[in-house]
């Protein structure tokens, strides 16, 4: 890999992209895997933003989309795990999604009485930290739907960690 080299991403070469590239589309919010191979970023032409993955080894940019329907996964504040396998993102003001690099949504966290934002995924992709003003959550994985109710009242800004392996949410700190 070249050090101190700028790589320009040409949106016209996107794979699995079903929509037009708009003049003036802005790209922002980059996150990079530990080995530097994958760069995740957002296309901010409108709301909601679309999530893109750039593979530095193949020089390909791919729209994060459902692998079956090729419908774009829309969201913001996307973060890629250090191993490059999982991406966490805000889907809207009360959803956080975790998808694999192929676009399959593997977990959904839904707040039932407040906003969720700023997800951060750990190196292995097992833990997702996020902020929320909610006190009640419903979350899904391939093994079912689970709920969590915090002792902190709704409206209080709190930091939470979701464990994808044990399907649990833990309140960490009031902010």
PDB file of C-alpha atoms in Angstrom:
ATOM      1  CA  UNK A   1       0.000   0.000   0.000  1.00  0.00           C
ATOM      2  CA  UNK A   2       1.118   3.498  -0.684  1.00  0.00           C
ATOM      3  CA  UNK A   3       1.532   5.807   2.280  1.00  0.00           C
ATOM      4  CA  UNK A   4       0.356   9.433   2.104  1.00  0.00           C
ATOM      5  CA  UNK A   5      -1.530   8.760  -1.126  1.00  0.00           C
ATOM      6  CA  UNK A   6      -4.965  10.191  -1.843  1.00  0.00           C
ATOM      7  CA  UNK A   7      -7.379   7.805  -3.520  1.00  0.00           C
ATOM      8  CA  UNK A   8     -10.209   9.465  -5.401  1.00  0.00           C
ATOM      9  CA  UNK A   9     -13.420   7.459  -5.379  1.00  0.00           C
ATOM     10  CA  UNK A  10     -15.316   7.654  -8.653  1.00  0.00           C
ATOM     11  CA  UNK A  11     -19.028   7.165  -7.859  1.00  0.00           C
ATOM     12  CA  UNK A  12     -19.737   6.236 -11.482  1.00  0.00           C
ATOM     13  CA  UNK A  13     -17.915   2.923 -10.934  1.00  0.00           C
ATOM     14  CA  UNK A  14     -20.107   1.803  -8.044  1.00  0.00           C
ATOM     15  CA  UNK A  15     -21.239  -1.806  -7.962  1.00  0.00           C
ATOM     16  CA  UNK A  16     -24.741  -2.821  -6.832  1.00  0.00           C
ATOM     17  CA  UNK A  17     -25.944   0.765  -7.155  1.00  0.00           C
ATOM     18  CA  UNK A  18     -29.525   1.249  -8.287  1.00  0.00           C
ATOM     19  CA  UNK A  19     -29.870   5.021  -8.083  1.00  0.00           C
ATOM     20  CA  UNK A  20     -28.270   7.934  -9.896  1.00  0.00           C
ATOM     21  CA  UNK A  21     -25.172   9.723  -8.668  1.00  0.00           C
ATOM     22  CA  UNK A  22     -26.335  13.283  -8.158  1.00  0.00           C
ATOM     23  CA  UNK A  23     -24.308  16.306  -9.133  1.00  0.00           C
ATOM     24  CA  UNK A  24     -23.053  17.891  -5.963  1.00  0.00           C
ATOM     25  CA  UNK A  25     -23.386  14.718  -3.881  1.00  0.00           C
ATOM     26  CA  UNK A  26     -21.221  15.024  -0.792  1.00  0.00           C
ATOM     27  CA  UNK A  27     -19.385  12.142   0.793  1.00  0.00           C
ATOM     28  CA  UNK A  28     -18.600  12.227   4.498  1.00  0.00           C
ATOM     29  CA  UNK A  29     -18.287  10.271   7.729  1.00  0.00           C
ATOM     30  CA  UNK A  30     -15.410   7.938   6.855  1.00  0.00           C
ATOM     31  CA  UNK A  31     -14.492   4.921   8.994  1.00  0.00           C
ATOM     32  CA  UNK A  32     -11.663   2.521   8.129  1.00  0.00           C
ATOM     33  CA  UNK A  33     -10.901  -1.104   8.993  1.00  0.00           C
ATOM     34  CA  UNK A  34      -7.772  -1.853  11.030  1.00  0.00           C
ATOM     35  CA  UNK A  35      -5.749  -3.091   8.062  1.00  0.00           C
ATOM     36  CA  UNK A  36      -6.852  -0.105   5.976  1.00  0.00           C
ATOM     37  CA  UNK A  37      -8.497  -2.221   3.308  1.00  0.00           C
ATOM     38  CA  UNK A  38     -12.116  -1.106   3.752  1.00  0.00           C
ATOM     39  CA  UNK A  39     -13.363   2.471   4.002  1.00  0.00           C
ATOM     40  CA  UNK A  40     -17.020   3.078   4.876  1.00  0.00           C
ATOM     41  CA  UNK A  41     -18.565   6.480   4.179  1.00  0.00           C
ATOM     42  CA  UNK A  42     -21.890   8.212   3.524  1.00  0.00           C
ATOM     43  CA  UNK A  43     -23.285   9.838   0.425  1.00  0.00           C
ATOM     44  CA  UNK A  44     -25.088  12.909   1.707  1.00  0.00           C
ATOM     45  CA  UNK A  45     -27.144  14.080  -1.256  1.00  0.00           C
ATOM     46  CA  UNK A  46     -30.416  13.907   0.620  1.00  0.00           C
ATOM     47  CA  UNK A  47     -31.947  12.365   3.674  1.00  0.00           C
ATOM     48  CA  UNK A  48     -31.441   9.637   4.539  1.00  0.00           C
ATOM     49  CA  UNK A  49     -27.840   9.165   3.479  1.00  0.00           C
ATOM     50  CA  UNK A  50     -26.627   6.042   1.709  1.00  0.00           C
ATOM     51  CA  UNK A  51     -23.686   3.959   2.946  1.00  0.00           C
ATOM     52  CA  UNK A  52     -20.781   3.047   0.652  1.00  0.00           C
ATOM     53  CA  UNK A  53     -17.820   0.691   1.082  1.00  0.00           C
ATOM     54  CA  UNK A  54     -14.548   1.279  -0.741  1.00  0.00           C
ATOM     55  CA  UNK A  55     -12.201  -1.722  -1.033  1.00  0.00           C
ATOM     56  CA  UNK A  56      -8.654  -0.383  -1.410  1.00  0.00           C
ATOM     57  CA  UNK A  57      -7.342  -3.758  -2.630  1.00  0.00           C
ATOM     58  CA  UNK A  58      -9.763  -4.005  -5.566  1.00  0.00           C
ATOM     59  CA  UNK A  59     -10.327  -0.250  -6.027  1.00  0.00           C
ATOM     60  CA  UNK A  60     -14.106  -0.895  -6.016  1.00  0.00           C
ATOM     61  CA  UNK A  61     -16.774   1.201  -4.343  1.00  0.00           C
ATOM     62  CA  UNK A  62     -19.964  -0.646  -3.430  1.00  0.00           C
ATOM     63  CA  UNK A  63     -23.249   0.731  -2.199  1.00  0.00           C
ATOM     64  CA  UNK A  64     -24.240  -1.128   0.979  1.00  0.00           C
ATOM     65  CA  UNK A  65     -27.449  -2.802  -0.173  1.00  0.00           C
ATOM     66  CA  UNK A  66     -29.587  -5.798   0.608  1.00  0.00           C
ATOM     67  CA  UNK A  67     -27.940  -8.712  -1.235  1.00  0.00           C
ATOM     68  CA  UNK A  68     -31.283 -10.044  -2.515  1.00  0.00           C
ATOM     69  CA  UNK A  69     -33.202  -6.904  -3.489  1.00  0.00           C
ATOM     70  CA  UNK A  70     -30.225  -4.568  -4.035  1.00  0.00           C
ATOM     71  CA  UNK A  71     -32.170  -1.854  -2.205  1.00  0.00           C
ATOM     72  CA  UNK A  72     -29.771   0.589  -0.557  1.00  0.00           C
ATOM     73  CA  UNK A  73     -29.360   0.495   3.210  1.00  0.00           C
ATOM     74  CA  UNK A  74     -29.750   4.079   4.293  1.00  0.00           C
ATOM     75  CA  UNK A  75     -28.276   5.570   7.408  1.00  0.00           C
ATOM     76  CA  UNK A  76     -25.692   7.792   8.992  1.00  0.00           C
ATOM     77  CA  UNK A  77     -22.747   7.724  11.372  1.00  0.00           C
ATOM     78  CA  UNK A  78     -21.581   4.427   9.892  1.00  0.00           C
ATOM     79  CA  UNK A  79     -18.650   2.670  11.568  1.00  0.00           C
ATOM     80  CA  UNK A  80     -16.834  -0.449  10.332  1.00  0.00           C
ATOM     81  CA  UNK A  81     -15.372  -3.030  12.694  1.00  0.00           C
ATOM     82  CA  UNK A  82     -11.584  -3.320  12.722  1.00  0.00           C
ATOM     83  CA  UNK A  83     -11.786  -6.714  11.016  1.00  0.00           C
ATOM     84  CA  UNK A  84     -13.886  -5.142   8.242  1.00  0.00           C
ATOM     85  CA  UNK A  85     -16.751  -7.612   8.597  1.00  0.00           C
ATOM     86  CA  UNK A  86     -19.528  -5.544  10.234  1.00  0.00           C
ATOM     87  CA  UNK A  87     -20.908  -2.023   9.941  1.00  0.00           C
ATOM     88  CA  UNK A  88     -23.008  -0.233  12.539  1.00  0.00           C
ATOM     89  CA  UNK A  89     -25.110   2.795  11.610  1.00  0.00           C
ATOM     90  CA  UNK A  90     -28.065   4.947  12.554  1.00  0.00           C
ATOM     91  CA  UNK A  91     -31.002   4.071  10.351  1.00  0.00           C
ATOM     92  CA  UNK A  92     -33.193   6.891  11.610  1.00  0.00           C
ATOM     93  CA  UNK A  93     -33.716   8.626  14.937  1.00  0.00           C
ATOM     94  CA  UNK A  94     -34.842   5.467  16.738  1.00  0.00           C
ATOM     95  CA  UNK A  95     -33.044   2.595  14.920  1.00  0.00           C
ATOM     96  CA  UNK A  96     -29.472   1.321  14.902  1.00  0.00           C
ATOM     97  CA  UNK A  97     -28.552  -1.335  12.363  1.00  0.00           C
ATOM     98  CA  UNK A  98     -25.634  -3.747  12.192  1.00  0.00           C
ATOM     99  CA  UNK A  99     -25.002  -5.185   8.735  1.00  0.00           C
ATOM    100  CA  UNK A 100     -22.318  -7.415   7.358  1.00  0.00           C
ATOM    101  CA  UNK A 101     -20.139  -6.081   4.554  1.00  0.00           C
ATOM    102  CA  UNK A 102     -22.407  -7.789   1.993  1.00  0.00           C
ATOM    103  CA  UNK A 103     -25.426  -5.774   3.165  1.00  0.00           C
ATOM    104  CA  UNK A 104     -27.249  -8.406   5.209  1.00  0.00           C
ATOM    105  CA  UNK A 105     -28.749  -6.752   8.287  1.00  0.00           C
ATOM    106  CA  UNK A 106     -27.752  -8.964  11.209  1.00  0.00           C
ATOM    107  CA  UNK A 107     -29.077  -6.854  14.107  1.00  0.00           C
ATOM    108  CA  UNK A 108     -31.603  -4.075  14.612  1.00  0.00           C
ATOM    109  CA  UNK A 109     -31.896  -2.002  17.796  1.00  0.00           C
ATOM    110  CA  UNK A 110     -35.146  -0.045  18.121  1.00  0.00           C
ATOM    111  CA  UNK A 111     -35.743   2.504  20.846  1.00  0.00           C
ATOM    112  CA  UNK A 112     -39.400   2.642  21.773  1.00  0.00           C
ATOM    113  CA  UNK A 113     -39.419   5.958  23.640  1.00  0.00           C
ATOM    114  CA  UNK A 114     -36.458   8.098  22.585  1.00  0.00           C
ATOM    115  CA  UNK A 115     -33.682   8.675  20.085  1.00  0.00           C
ATOM    116  CA  UNK A 116     -30.592   6.522  19.461  1.00  0.00           C
ATOM    117  CA  UNK A 117     -27.436   7.844  17.873  1.00  0.00           C
ATOM    118  CA  UNK A 118     -23.652   7.647  17.405  1.00  0.00           C
ATOM    119  CA  UNK A 119     -23.167   3.872  17.240  1.00  0.00           C
ATOM    120  CA  UNK A 120     -19.597   2.609  17.527  1.00  0.00           C
ATOM    121  CA  UNK A 121     -18.645  -1.004  16.846  1.00  0.00           C
ATOM    122  CA  UNK A 122     -15.700  -2.775  18.463  1.00  0.00           C
ATOM    123  CA  UNK A 123     -12.805  -4.436  16.632  1.00  0.00           C
ATOM    124  CA  UNK A 124     -14.446  -7.868  16.371  1.00  0.00           C
ATOM    125  CA  UNK A 125     -17.953  -6.572  15.653  1.00  0.00           C
ATOM    126  CA  UNK A 126     -19.396  -8.151  18.814  1.00  0.00           C
ATOM    127  CA  UNK A 127     -20.120  -4.983  20.797  1.00  0.00           C
ATOM    128  CA  UNK A 128     -21.975  -1.864  19.683  1.00  0.00           C
ATOM    129  CA  UNK A 129     -21.908   1.192  21.941  1.00  0.00           C
ATOM    130  CA  UNK A 130     -24.477   3.921  21.361  1.00  0.00           C
ATOM    131  CA  UNK A 131     -26.052   6.950  22.996  1.00  0.00           C
ATOM    132  CA  UNK A 132     -29.767   7.219  23.630  1.00  0.00           C
ATOM    133  CA  UNK A 133     -32.448   9.235  25.372  1.00  0.00           C
ATOM    134  CA  UNK A 134     -34.672   6.139  25.429  1.00  0.00           C
ATOM    135  CA  UNK A 135     -35.195   3.815  28.367  1.00  0.00           C
ATOM    136  CA  UNK A 136     -36.822   0.946  26.480  1.00  0.00           C
ATOM    137  CA  UNK A 137     -35.433  -1.042  23.549  1.00  0.00           C
ATOM    138  CA  UNK A 138     -36.474  -3.888  21.308  1.00  0.00           C
ATOM    139  CA  UNK A 139     -33.708  -5.579  19.350  1.00  0.00           C
ATOM    140  CA  UNK A 140     -33.529  -8.425  16.897  1.00  0.00           C
ATOM    141  CA  UNK A 141     -30.981 -10.883  15.639  1.00  0.00           C
ATOM    142  CA  UNK A 142     -31.137 -14.124  13.720  1.00  0.00           C
ATOM    143  CA  UNK A 143     -32.175 -15.910  16.920  1.00  0.00           C
ATOM    144  CA  UNK A 144     -35.155 -13.783  17.928  1.00  0.00           C
ATOM    145  CA  UNK A 145     -36.428 -10.528  19.371  1.00  0.00           C
ATOM    146  CA  UNK A 146     -35.360  -9.275  22.788  1.00  0.00           C
ATOM    147  CA  UNK A 147     -36.281  -6.325  25.013  1.00  0.00           C
ATOM    148  CA  UNK A 148     -34.413  -4.169  27.501  1.00  0.00           C
ATOM    149  CA  UNK A 149     -35.813  -1.646  29.961  1.00  0.00           C
ATOM    150  CA  UNK A 150     -33.417   0.729  31.687  1.00  0.00           C
ATOM    151  CA  UNK A 151     -33.881   2.031  35.222  1.00  0.00           C
ATOM    152  CA  UNK A 152     -32.967   5.468  33.859  1.00  0.00           C
ATOM    153  CA  UNK A 153     -36.053   7.521  32.896  1.00  0.00           C
ATOM    154  CA  UNK A 154     -36.705   8.315  29.234  1.00  0.00           C
ATOM    155  CA  UNK A 155     -35.243  11.644  28.194  1.00  0.00           C
ATOM    156  CA  UNK A 156     -31.970  11.100  30.066  1.00  0.00           C
ATOM    157  CA  UNK A 157     -28.935  10.850  27.811  1.00  0.00           C
ATOM    158  CA  UNK A 158     -27.329   7.478  28.503  1.00  0.00           C
ATOM    159  CA  UNK A 159     -24.517   5.402  27.031  1.00  0.00           C
ATOM    160  CA  UNK A 160     -25.368   1.746  26.278  1.00  0.00           C
ATOM    161  CA  UNK A 161     -23.474  -1.283  24.984  1.00  0.00           C
ATOM    162  CA  UNK A 162     -25.187  -4.025  22.999  1.00  0.00           C
ATOM    163  CA  UNK A 163     -23.504  -7.456  23.025  1.00  0.00           C
ATOM    164  CA  UNK A 164     -24.333  -9.232  19.760  1.00  0.00           C
ATOM    165  CA  UNK A 165     -23.204 -12.633  21.114  1.00  0.00           C
ATOM    166  CA  UNK A 166     -25.316 -12.677  24.294  1.00  0.00           C
ATOM    167  CA  UNK A 167     -28.135 -10.461  22.954  1.00  0.00           C
ATOM    168  CA  UNK A 168     -27.972  -8.138  25.948  1.00  0.00           C
ATOM    169  CA  UNK A 169     -27.889  -4.380  26.416  1.00  0.00           C
ATOM    170  CA  UNK A 170     -26.066  -2.810  29.342  1.00  0.00           C
ATOM    171  CA  UNK A 171     -26.422   0.773  30.567  1.00  0.00           C
ATOM    172  CA  UNK A 172     -22.894   2.128  30.997  1.00  0.00           C
ATOM    173  CA  UNK A 173     -23.188   5.749  32.090  1.00  0.00           C
ATOM    174  CA  UNK A 174     -25.527   8.704  32.224  1.00  0.00           C
ATOM    175  CA  UNK A 175     -24.044  11.474  30.095  1.00  0.00           C
TER     176      UNK A 175
END
